[in-house]
Short mmCIF file of C-alpha atoms in Angstrom, two decimals:
data_model
loop_
_atom_site.label_atom_id
_atom_site.label_comp_id
_atom_site.label_asym_id
_atom_site.label_seq_id
_atom_site.Cartn_x
_atom_site.Cartn_y
_atom_site.Cartn_z
CA MET A 1 22.87 -19.12 -36.35
CA ASN A 2 21.44 -20.39 -33.13
CA ILE A 3 19.89 -18.25 -30.38
CA ARG A 4 22.77 -18.35 -28.42
CA GLU A 5 25.30 -17.01 -30.97
CA ASN A 6 22.83 -14.16 -31.90
CA ILE A 7 22.30 -13.31 -28.31
CA LEU A 8 25.86 -13.44 -27.32
CA LYS A 9 27.01 -11.26 -30.73
CA GLU A 10 23.97 -8.71 -29.72
CA ILE A 11 25.25 -8.55 -26.19
CA GLU A 12 28.94 -7.95 -27.80
CA LYS A 13 27.74 -5.66 -30.87
CA LYS A 14 25.56 -3.32 -28.32
CA ASN A 15 28.30 -3.63 -25.56
CA ILE A 16 25.21 -4.42 -23.23
CA THR A 17 26.90 -4.93 -19.48
CA PRO A 18 24.86 -6.12 -16.62
CA LYS A 19 23.00 -3.24 -14.48
CA PRO A 20 25.26 -2.84 -11.29
CA ARG A 21 23.99 -4.20 -8.09
CA TRP A 22 23.69 -1.18 -6.28
CA GLN A 23 20.90 0.12 -8.71
CA PHE A 24 18.67 -2.74 -7.55
CA LEU A 25 19.51 -2.56 -3.94
CA LEU A 26 18.72 1.25 -4.26
CA ARG A 27 15.43 0.69 -6.13
CA ASP A 28 14.45 -1.73 -3.30
CA SER A 29 15.61 0.53 -1.02
CA PHE A 30 13.43 3.40 -1.96
CA LEU A 31 10.39 1.34 -2.70
CA TRP A 32 10.69 0.12 1.57
CA SER A 33 11.40 3.48 2.47
CA VAL A 34 8.42 5.04 0.79
CA GLY A 35 6.54 2.23 2.79
CA ALA A 36 7.89 2.76 6.05
CA LEU A 37 7.19 6.80 5.53
CA ALA A 38 3.59 5.99 4.36
CA ILE A 39 3.03 4.14 7.64
CA ALA A 40 4.48 6.98 9.87
CA VAL A 41 2.57 9.55 8.06
CA GLY A 42 -0.48 7.37 7.64
CA SER A 43 -0.15 6.88 11.83
CA VAL A 44 0.09 10.66 12.24
CA ALA A 45 -2.67 11.20 10.11
CA PHE A 46 -4.90 8.65 11.99
CA SER A 47 -3.84 10.36 14.87
CA LEU A 48 -5.16 13.43 14.02
CA THR A 49 -8.15 12.03 12.90
CA PHE A 50 -8.76 10.47 16.32
CA PHE A 51 -7.98 14.06 18.02
CA LEU A 52 -10.37 15.77 16.03
CA LEU A 53 -12.99 13.23 16.63
CA ALA A 54 -12.26 13.12 20.19
CA ASN A 55 -12.50 16.78 20.78
CA ARG A 56 -15.18 17.85 18.31
CA GLU A 57 -17.95 19.74 19.50
CA THR A 58 -20.56 19.55 16.84
CA HIS A 59 -23.50 20.10 19.36
CA ILE A 60 -22.35 23.61 19.78
CA ALA A 61 -21.78 24.08 16.41
CA LYS A 62 -25.44 23.37 16.14
CA ILE A 63 -26.38 25.65 18.96
CA LEU A 64 -24.51 28.50 17.33
CA SER A 65 -26.25 27.40 14.04
CA LEU A 66 -22.46 27.68 12.53
CA SER A 67 -22.02 27.28 8.92
CA GLY A 68 -19.43 27.88 6.11
CA TRP A 69 -15.99 26.75 7.29
CA TRP A 70 -17.16 25.32 10.49
CA GLU A 71 -19.05 22.78 8.41
CA VAL A 72 -16.35 22.32 6.09
CA LEU A 73 -13.85 21.91 9.30
CA SER A 74 -16.09 19.33 10.83
CA PHE A 75 -15.17 17.33 8.33
CA ALA A 76 -11.52 17.36 9.36
CA PRO A 77 -11.36 14.11 10.84
CA LEU A 78 -12.86 12.43 7.67
CA LEU A 79 -10.33 14.46 5.58
CA TRP A 80 -7.52 13.34 7.61
CA ALA A 81 -8.42 9.75 7.42
CA ILE A 82 -8.73 9.54 3.57
CA PHE A 83 -5.40 11.26 3.52
CA ALA A 84 -4.23 8.66 5.59
CA GLY A 85 -5.73 5.78 3.29
CA GLY A 86 -4.39 7.59 0.35
CA PHE A 87 -0.79 7.97 1.86
CA LEU A 88 -0.99 4.00 2.80
CA CYS A 89 -2.71 3.12 -0.60
CA LEU A 90 0.65 4.70 -2.25
CA GLY A 91 2.67 2.84 0.35
CA TRP A 92 1.00 -0.70 -0.20
CA TYR A 93 1.92 -0.17 -4.07
CA HIS A 94 5.57 0.59 -3.37
CA VAL A 95 6.28 -1.95 -0.97
CA LYS A 96 4.30 -4.62 -3.21
CA HIS A 97 6.49 -3.56 -6.16
CA THR A 98 9.63 -4.73 -4.05
CA GLN A 99 11.78 -8.06 -4.80
CA ARG A 100 9.85 -10.30 -2.72
CA GLY A 101 6.86 -7.85 -1.75
CA TYR A 102 4.31 -9.93 -3.65
CA ARG A 103 5.10 -12.76 -1.05
CA PHE A 104 3.74 -10.90 1.85
CA HIS A 105 0.44 -10.18 1.03
CA ILE A 106 -1.51 -10.32 4.04
CA ILE A 107 1.32 -9.30 6.38
CA LEU A 108 1.68 -6.48 4.19
CA VAL A 109 -1.86 -5.36 3.97
CA VAL A 110 -2.19 -5.61 7.99
CA SER A 111 1.27 -3.78 8.54
CA ILE A 112 0.37 -0.98 5.97
CA PHE A 113 -3.33 -0.60 6.74
CA VAL A 114 -3.88 -1.97 10.34
CA LEU A 115 -0.79 -0.92 12.38
CA PRO A 116 -1.12 2.84 11.85
CA LEU A 117 -4.25 2.66 12.94
CA PHE A 118 -2.81 1.10 16.38
CA PHE A 119 0.27 3.53 16.14
CA GLY A 120 -2.44 6.33 15.41
CA TRP A 121 -4.39 5.62 18.54
CA GLY A 122 -0.86 5.54 20.77
CA LEU A 123 0.30 8.73 19.16
CA TYR A 124 -2.95 10.47 19.67
CA ARG A 125 -3.09 9.24 23.36
CA VAL A 126 0.32 10.25 24.08
CA GLY A 127 -0.26 13.78 22.44
CA GLY A 128 1.77 13.08 19.49
CA ALA A 129 -1.28 14.54 17.34
CA HIS A 130 -1.66 17.68 19.12
CA PHE A 131 2.28 18.05 18.70
CA ALA A 132 1.84 17.28 14.84
CA GLU A 133 -0.86 20.08 14.73
CA THR A 134 1.24 22.33 16.79
CA LEU A 135 3.94 21.87 13.91
CA LEU A 136 1.38 22.06 11.24
CA ASP A 137 0.47 25.36 12.74
CA ALA A 138 4.13 26.34 12.51
CA ILE A 139 4.77 25.27 8.84
CA VAL A 140 1.48 25.26 6.67
CA PRO A 141 0.33 29.10 6.30
CA GLY A 142 -3.50 29.56 7.27
CA TYR A 143 -3.62 26.31 9.19
CA VAL A 144 -6.47 26.73 12.06
CA THR A 145 -5.82 24.48 14.91
CA LEU A 146 -8.33 22.62 16.86
CA LEU A 147 -7.46 24.83 19.61
CA GLU A 148 -8.19 27.84 17.61
CA ARG A 149 -11.27 26.68 16.27
CA ARG A 150 -12.97 25.39 19.78
CA GLN A 151 -11.73 29.03 20.95
CA GLU A 152 -13.52 30.80 18.47
CA MET A 153 -16.50 28.80 18.77
CA TRP A 154 -16.74 29.50 22.62
CA MET A 155 -16.03 32.84 22.03
CA HIS A 156 -19.53 34.03 21.68
CA PRO A 157 -21.06 35.77 24.76
CA GLU A 158 -23.71 37.55 23.25
CA LYS A 159 -24.97 33.72 22.12
CA GLY A 160 -24.51 32.59 25.74
CA LEU A 161 -20.91 30.84 25.08
CA LEU A 162 -17.63 32.08 27.23
CA ILE A 163 -14.22 30.62 27.30
CA GLY A 164 -11.61 31.96 29.50
CA LYS A 165 -8.94 31.83 32.11
CA VAL A 166 -9.69 32.09 35.70
CA VAL A 167 -7.66 34.83 37.10
CA GLY A 168 -9.16 35.57 40.65
CA PHE A 169 -12.26 35.43 42.33
CA TYR A 170 -14.33 38.28 44.21
CA ALA A 171 -15.18 38.06 47.75
CA SER A 172 -18.59 37.19 46.90
CA GLY A 173 -17.06 33.84 44.89
CA ASP A 174 -17.93 35.28 41.73
CA VAL A 175 -14.90 34.35 39.42
CA ILE A 176 -12.56 36.83 37.16
CA VAL A 177 -12.23 35.36 34.27
CA LEU A 178 -9.84 36.51 31.27
CA ASP A 179 -11.22 35.90 27.82
CA PRO A 180 -8.82 35.30 24.68
CA GLN A 181 -9.28 38.90 23.61
CA GLY A 182 -7.70 40.02 26.73
CA MET A 183 -11.26 41.39 28.08
CA GLU A 184 -11.95 40.85 31.84
CA TRP A 185 -15.10 39.44 32.90
CA ARG A 186 -17.23 38.91 36.26
CA VAL A 187 -18.90 35.42 36.01
CA ILE A 188 -21.51 35.25 38.14
CA GLN A 189 -22.37 31.70 39.21
CA ALA A 190 -26.12 30.66 39.49
CA TYR A 191 -25.40 27.79 41.78
CA HIS A 192 -22.42 25.70 42.87
CA ASN A 193 -21.34 23.64 39.74
CA ARG A 194 -19.66 20.42 39.81
CA GLU A 195 -16.16 20.99 38.75
CA MET A 196 -16.01 24.06 41.43
CA ARG A 197 -13.57 22.15 43.26
CA LEU A 198 -11.08 22.17 40.28
CA LEU A 199 -12.08 25.95 40.03
CA LYS A 200 -8.48 27.78 40.73
CA GLU A 201 -6.80 30.51 39.34
CA GLY A 202 -4.95 29.71 36.18
CA ALA A 203 -7.71 27.14 35.21
CA LEU A 204 -8.85 27.22 31.70
CA ILE A 205 -12.92 27.45 31.50
CA ARG A 206 -16.11 27.15 29.52
CA ILE A 207 -19.03 28.81 30.55
CA VAL A 208 -22.52 28.46 29.17
CA GLY A 209 -24.92 31.22 30.21
CA THR A 210 -26.23 34.89 29.37
CA MET A 211 -24.26 38.19 29.03
CA GLU A 212 -25.68 40.69 31.33
CA ASP A 213 -23.25 43.42 29.79
CA SER A 214 -19.78 43.65 28.07
CA SER A 215 -18.29 42.66 31.36
CA VAL A 216 -20.58 40.59 33.62
CA PHE A 217 -21.80 36.94 32.69
CA HIS A 218 -23.84 34.73 34.07
CA ALA A 219 -23.00 31.21 34.20
CA GLN A 220 -25.37 28.37 34.33
CA GLU A 221 -22.63 25.96 33.39
CA ILE A 222 -18.83 26.16 34.29
CA PHE A 223 -16.80 23.34 32.58
CA LEU A 224 -12.85 22.95 32.54
CA PHE A 225 -11.65 23.36 29.27
CA ARG A 226 -10.15 19.72 28.28
CA MET A 227 -8.30 19.02 25.41
CA HIS A 228 -8.23 15.09 24.65
CA GLY A 229 -4.65 13.83 23.60
CA HIS A 230 -3.27 17.08 24.67
CA TYR A 231 0.83 17.37 24.59
CA PRO A 232 1.84 17.26 27.05
CA ASN A 233 -0.71 14.96 28.55
CA THR A 234 -1.34 16.43 31.78
CA LEU A 235 -4.09 18.87 33.30
CA GLU A 236 -1.20 21.17 33.97
CA GLY A 237 0.81 21.05 30.72
CA GLU A 238 -2.85 21.52 28.86
CA ARG A 239 -3.20 24.64 31.16
CA ASP A 240 0.40 26.04 30.45
CA ALA A 241 0.21 25.09 26.50
CA PHE A 242 -2.92 26.48 26.24
CA GLY A 243 -2.18 29.68 27.92
CA GLY A 244 1.06 29.47 25.86
CA GLN A 245 -0.51 29.26 22.19
CA ARG A 246 0.38 32.55 20.23
CA LYS A 247 -3.00 32.89 18.73
CA TRP A 248 -4.50 32.89 22.24
CA HIS A 249 -3.62 36.76 22.61
CA LEU A 250 -3.66 36.58 26.16
CA GLN A 251 -2.31 39.56 27.65
CA GLU A 252 0.20 38.92 30.20
CA GLY A 253 -0.23 42.25 31.96
CA ALA A 254 -3.50 41.87 32.44
CA LEU A 255 -2.69 38.55 34.57
CA MET R 1 39.66 -20.29 -22.90
CA PHE R 2 35.92 -20.79 -22.27
CA ASP R 3 34.72 -24.43 -22.26
CA VAL R 4 31.16 -25.31 -22.95
CA ARG R 5 31.40 -28.62 -21.13
CA LEU R 6 31.93 -26.78 -17.86
CA CYS R 7 28.16 -25.51 -18.08
CA GLU R 8 26.91 -28.96 -17.52
CA GLU R 9 28.70 -29.37 -13.84
CA LEU R 10 27.61 -25.74 -13.02
CA SER R 11 24.30 -25.27 -11.31
CA ASP R 12 21.94 -22.32 -12.59
CA GLU R 13 23.20 -20.26 -9.54
CA GLU R 14 26.95 -20.73 -10.71
CA LEU R 15 26.44 -19.80 -13.96
CA VAL R 16 24.53 -16.56 -12.95
CA VAL R 17 27.88 -15.72 -11.05
CA ARG R 18 30.27 -16.93 -13.63
CA SER R 19 28.17 -15.13 -16.54
CA LEU R 20 28.58 -11.92 -14.42
CA LYS R 21 32.29 -12.27 -14.93
CA GLU R 22 32.54 -13.71 -18.12
CA ARG R 23 29.59 -13.39 -20.49
CA GLU R 24 30.04 -16.54 -22.31
CA PHE R 25 28.93 -18.50 -19.41
CA PHE R 26 25.56 -16.75 -20.14
CA GLY R 27 25.52 -18.95 -23.32
CA CYS R 28 25.16 -21.72 -21.20
CA VAL R 29 22.07 -20.27 -19.54
CA VAL R 30 20.42 -19.52 -23.03
CA ASP R 31 21.18 -23.44 -23.79
CA ARG R 32 19.82 -24.53 -20.96
CA TYR R 33 16.48 -22.49 -21.08
CA GLU R 34 15.81 -22.11 -24.49
CA ALA R 35 13.63 -24.92 -25.70
CA LYS R 36 11.63 -24.61 -22.51
CA LEU R 37 11.24 -20.94 -22.75
CA LEU R 38 10.41 -21.08 -26.22
CA ARG R 39 7.80 -23.52 -25.82
CA TYR R 40 6.44 -21.50 -22.74
CA ILE R 41 6.28 -18.18 -25.36
CA LEU R 42 4.47 -20.21 -27.76
CA ARG R 43 1.59 -21.32 -25.73
CA ILE R 44 0.64 -17.99 -23.93
CA THR R 45 0.82 -16.09 -27.17
CA GLY R 46 -0.24 -16.17 -30.40
CA ALA R 47 3.05 -15.78 -31.71
CA THR R 48 4.63 -17.14 -34.79
CA LEU R 49 7.87 -19.02 -34.18
CA GLU R 50 10.07 -16.31 -35.56
CA GLU R 51 8.18 -13.53 -33.49
CA ALA R 52 8.60 -16.16 -30.44
CA GLN R 53 12.17 -16.44 -31.17
CA ASP R 54 12.60 -12.77 -31.20
CA LEU R 55 10.66 -12.36 -27.89
CA LEU R 56 13.05 -14.87 -26.38
CA GLN R 57 16.01 -13.44 -27.53
CA GLU R 58 14.75 -10.01 -25.85
CA SER R 59 13.91 -12.10 -22.81
CA PHE R 60 17.56 -13.07 -22.45
CA ILE R 61 18.83 -9.88 -23.39
CA LYS R 62 16.98 -8.31 -20.56
CA ALA R 63 17.66 -11.21 -18.07
CA TYR R 64 21.37 -10.55 -18.81
CA MET R 65 21.09 -6.79 -17.86
CA ASN R 66 19.33 -7.68 -14.71
CA LEU R 67 21.72 -10.62 -13.68
CA ASN R 68 22.48 -8.65 -10.70
CA GLY R 69 19.16 -8.38 -9.67
CA PHE R 70 18.64 -12.02 -9.26
CA ASP R 71 17.43 -13.17 -5.81
CA PRO R 72 18.88 -16.34 -4.78
CA ASP R 73 15.68 -16.61 -2.53
CA LEU R 74 14.08 -17.67 -5.85
CA LYS R 75 14.57 -20.42 -8.32
CA PHE R 76 16.68 -19.33 -11.30
CA SER R 77 14.26 -20.99 -13.33
CA SER R 78 11.32 -19.07 -12.06
CA TRP R 79 13.47 -15.59 -12.43
CA MET R 80 13.70 -16.30 -16.18
CA TYR R 81 10.29 -17.39 -16.55
CA ARG R 82 9.36 -14.27 -14.68
CA ILE R 83 11.41 -12.06 -17.13
CA VAL R 84 9.70 -13.85 -20.16
CA TYR R 85 6.47 -13.41 -18.73
CA HIS R 86 6.57 -10.08 -18.24
CA HIS R 87 8.42 -9.29 -21.56
CA VAL R 88 5.59 -11.15 -23.06
CA VAL R 89 2.82 -9.14 -21.39
CA SER R 90 4.77 -5.98 -22.10
CA ALA R 91 5.11 -6.97 -25.81
CA HIS R 92 1.12 -7.60 -25.69
CA ARG R 93 0.44 -4.23 -24.54
CA LYS R 94 2.15 -2.73 -27.27
CA ARG R 95 0.44 -5.05 -29.60
CA LYS R 96 3.93 -6.61 -31.16
CA ILE R 97 1.93 -9.96 -30.83
CA ARG R 98 -1.65 -11.60 -31.09
CA PRO R 99 -3.28 -11.51 -27.88
CA GLU R 100 -4.93 -15.06 -28.18
CA GLY R 101 -2.78 -18.37 -27.33
CA ASN R 102 -1.56 -21.12 -30.21
CA THR R 103 -3.48 -24.08 -30.55
CA LEU R 104 -1.77 -26.29 -27.34
CA ASP R 105 0.20 -29.02 -28.45
CA ILE R 106 -0.94 -31.32 -25.49
CA ASP R 107 1.43 -34.59 -25.42
CA ASP R 108 0.46 -37.83 -23.48
CA ASP R 109 2.01 -36.73 -20.11
CA ILE R 110 0.24 -33.11 -19.91
CA PHE R 111 -3.12 -34.87 -21.08
CA SER R 112 -2.97 -37.56 -18.37
CA ARG R 113 -2.00 -35.05 -15.65
CA ILE R 114 -4.91 -32.86 -16.31
CA ALA R 115 -7.27 -35.59 -17.03
CA SER R 116 -6.31 -37.34 -13.54
CA GLU R 117 -7.07 -34.38 -11.94
CA GLU R 118 -10.16 -33.21 -13.55
CA ASN R 119 -11.33 -36.81 -14.08
CA ILE R 120 -14.29 -36.07 -16.66
CA LEU R 121 -12.75 -37.15 -19.70
CA GLY R 122 -12.88 -40.92 -18.95
CA ASN R 123 -15.17 -42.39 -21.44
CA ILE R 124 -14.16 -40.35 -24.89
CA GLU R 125 -11.57 -41.25 -27.04
CA SER R 126 -7.75 -39.98 -26.41
CA GLU R 127 -7.27 -37.93 -29.52
CA GLU R 128 -10.73 -36.41 -29.29
CA ARG R 129 -10.21 -35.90 -25.45
CA LYS R 130 -7.28 -33.75 -26.62
CA ALA R 131 -9.29 -31.77 -28.91
CA TYR R 132 -11.58 -30.99 -26.40
CA LEU R 133 -9.02 -30.00 -23.81
CA SER R 134 -7.15 -27.38 -25.80
CA ARG R 135 -10.30 -26.16 -27.37
CA ALA R 136 -11.33 -25.36 -23.60
CA LEU R 137 -7.93 -23.97 -22.54
CA GLN R 138 -8.18 -21.81 -25.45
CA ARG R 139 -11.51 -20.39 -24.07
CA LEU R 140 -10.27 -19.75 -20.64
CA ASP R 141 -9.86 -16.51 -19.35
CA GLU R 142 -6.11 -15.30 -19.61
CA LYS R 143 -5.82 -15.08 -15.40
CA TYR R 144 -6.83 -18.58 -15.33
CA ARG R 145 -4.99 -20.01 -18.74
CA GLU R 146 -1.64 -18.56 -17.36
CA VAL R 147 -1.82 -20.31 -14.31
CA LEU R 148 -3.03 -23.80 -15.47
CA LEU R 149 -0.17 -23.62 -18.51
CA LEU R 150 2.18 -23.16 -15.66
CA TYR R 151 0.99 -25.92 -13.40
CA TYR R 152 0.13 -28.46 -15.87
CA PHE R 153 2.22 -27.51 -18.82
CA GLU R 154 5.55 -26.09 -17.10
CA GLU R 155 5.01 -28.27 -14.12
CA LYS R 156 5.50 -25.40 -11.90
CA ASP R 157 4.58 -25.61 -8.28
CA TYR R 158 2.60 -23.21 -6.29
CA ARG R 159 6.00 -21.16 -4.91
CA GLU R 160 7.25 -21.14 -8.26
CA ILE R 161 3.94 -19.57 -10.01
CA SER R 162 3.79 -17.45 -7.19
CA ASP R 163 7.50 -16.12 -7.99
CA ILE R 164 6.72 -15.99 -11.65
CA LEU R 165 3.47 -14.36 -11.45
CA GLN R 166 4.67 -12.02 -8.50
CA LYS R 167 1.35 -12.94 -6.83
CA PRO R 168 0.90 -14.40 -3.20
CA MET R 169 0.84 -18.12 -2.97
CA GLY R 170 -2.73 -17.80 -1.35
CA SER R 171 -3.97 -15.90 -4.46
CA VAL R 172 -2.26 -18.29 -7.03
CA ALA R 173 -4.15 -21.40 -5.14
CA THR R 174 -7.18 -19.71 -5.30
CA LEU R 175 -6.90 -18.90 -8.97
CA LEU R 176 -5.69 -22.32 -9.54
CA SER R 177 -8.67 -24.04 -8.23
CA ARG R 178 -11.23 -21.39 -9.97
CA ALA R 179 -9.27 -22.27 -12.89
CA LYS R 180 -9.66 -26.07 -12.72
CA LYS R 181 -13.49 -25.65 -11.99
CA ARG R 182 -13.71 -23.33 -14.99
CA LEU R 183 -11.55 -25.78 -17.09
CA SER R 184 -14.07 -28.66 -15.95
CA SER R 185 -17.38 -26.35 -16.92
CA LEU R 186 -15.88 -25.74 -20.31
CA LEU R 187 -14.57 -29.42 -20.93
CA ILE R 188 -18.57 -30.53 -20.01
CA ARG R 189 -19.78 -27.83 -22.49
CA GLU R 190 -17.25 -28.90 -25.24
CA GLN R 191 -18.36 -32.60 -24.52
CA ASN R 192 -22.20 -31.45 -25.31
CA ILE R 193 -21.40 -29.48 -28.24
#
């Protein structure tokens, strides 16, 4: 018996039939979908990397001699970048195993590893990373947002750092600031600072100086609180979003 | 009633379509590729003839099961070679077959193709040259050997090799170029021994 007969007999005996076409289409669609998902997740992860890098305040961490969780969290951008890389490798692996994936080696590498960097940058610029953080905060229990970390970092009046919202002015020009715990501070300015013109009611500010007592703070420098890549990406929006954070604990009655 | 003579008039792609409707047509595919693929299996494995026939039969059945997955953008022959290649590699992993290849039967056509490109065997007697070449090919790393076998022995072009091994064309070109250099140095060593 020749091979032809053997094969046809075997096919008949074991009742072998060709797998349906939809199985192949489904497999390929799944692989391409994983690739697309990897690009999307990778882009978001890269945008978070940019967001965290742009807003890090490691110099303040050093001033405060912060260690422990802060040290760990300062690696957050790197962790997000590693996460993005891992996910993109997974995507690359899947797309490479599609029917024609092997043909587009360079295009695949560029699409999967380089495009998410650009998408991530774009997302970060339009506030997508901050939006993603807001979602993560809502979904992932125990997730500490950048805003919370920065807020915590700057809320050390005893070490000369204060953060809060301008809620009014004294006739002397001293500023009334409401801190995240709802405490009101009289901030005395030693000299005219360069961002004074932006200092108005509702402005979010960071102050470096010295604490006189539990309600008076002598400012050496006042900075507006800025968040690069904030969503929505305007100063007004920044202020609203900042004040509107549920973990900010602003006491509306005190305003 | 199925008529074998019909097969001769049909292209590979048409045979695939017909095989999906009537399995007897798949017999024509077997007839068309049996000899080539058996030779290929013997070249890339250390299998005996019986083992190679088993591998070939399993490969054909696998091809039949996957007929709906045939991508018409590929040459059917590349698709068949790909199935055989992967099946043999998989069998190799399961240690069903010996890892080293059979002694290569180098006919005059293959020999002249290699010799014309390598251009380093000019002054030696023909049979002696074939022996050198065969030994040198045996000693090549598997990754180089497999591209050289497809290129010289199976007469596949870069696109086909790329489709069979599922490697990008650029990688195939690089592999082939390195394989040729490696083969040249092995041939020189063979001649000096």
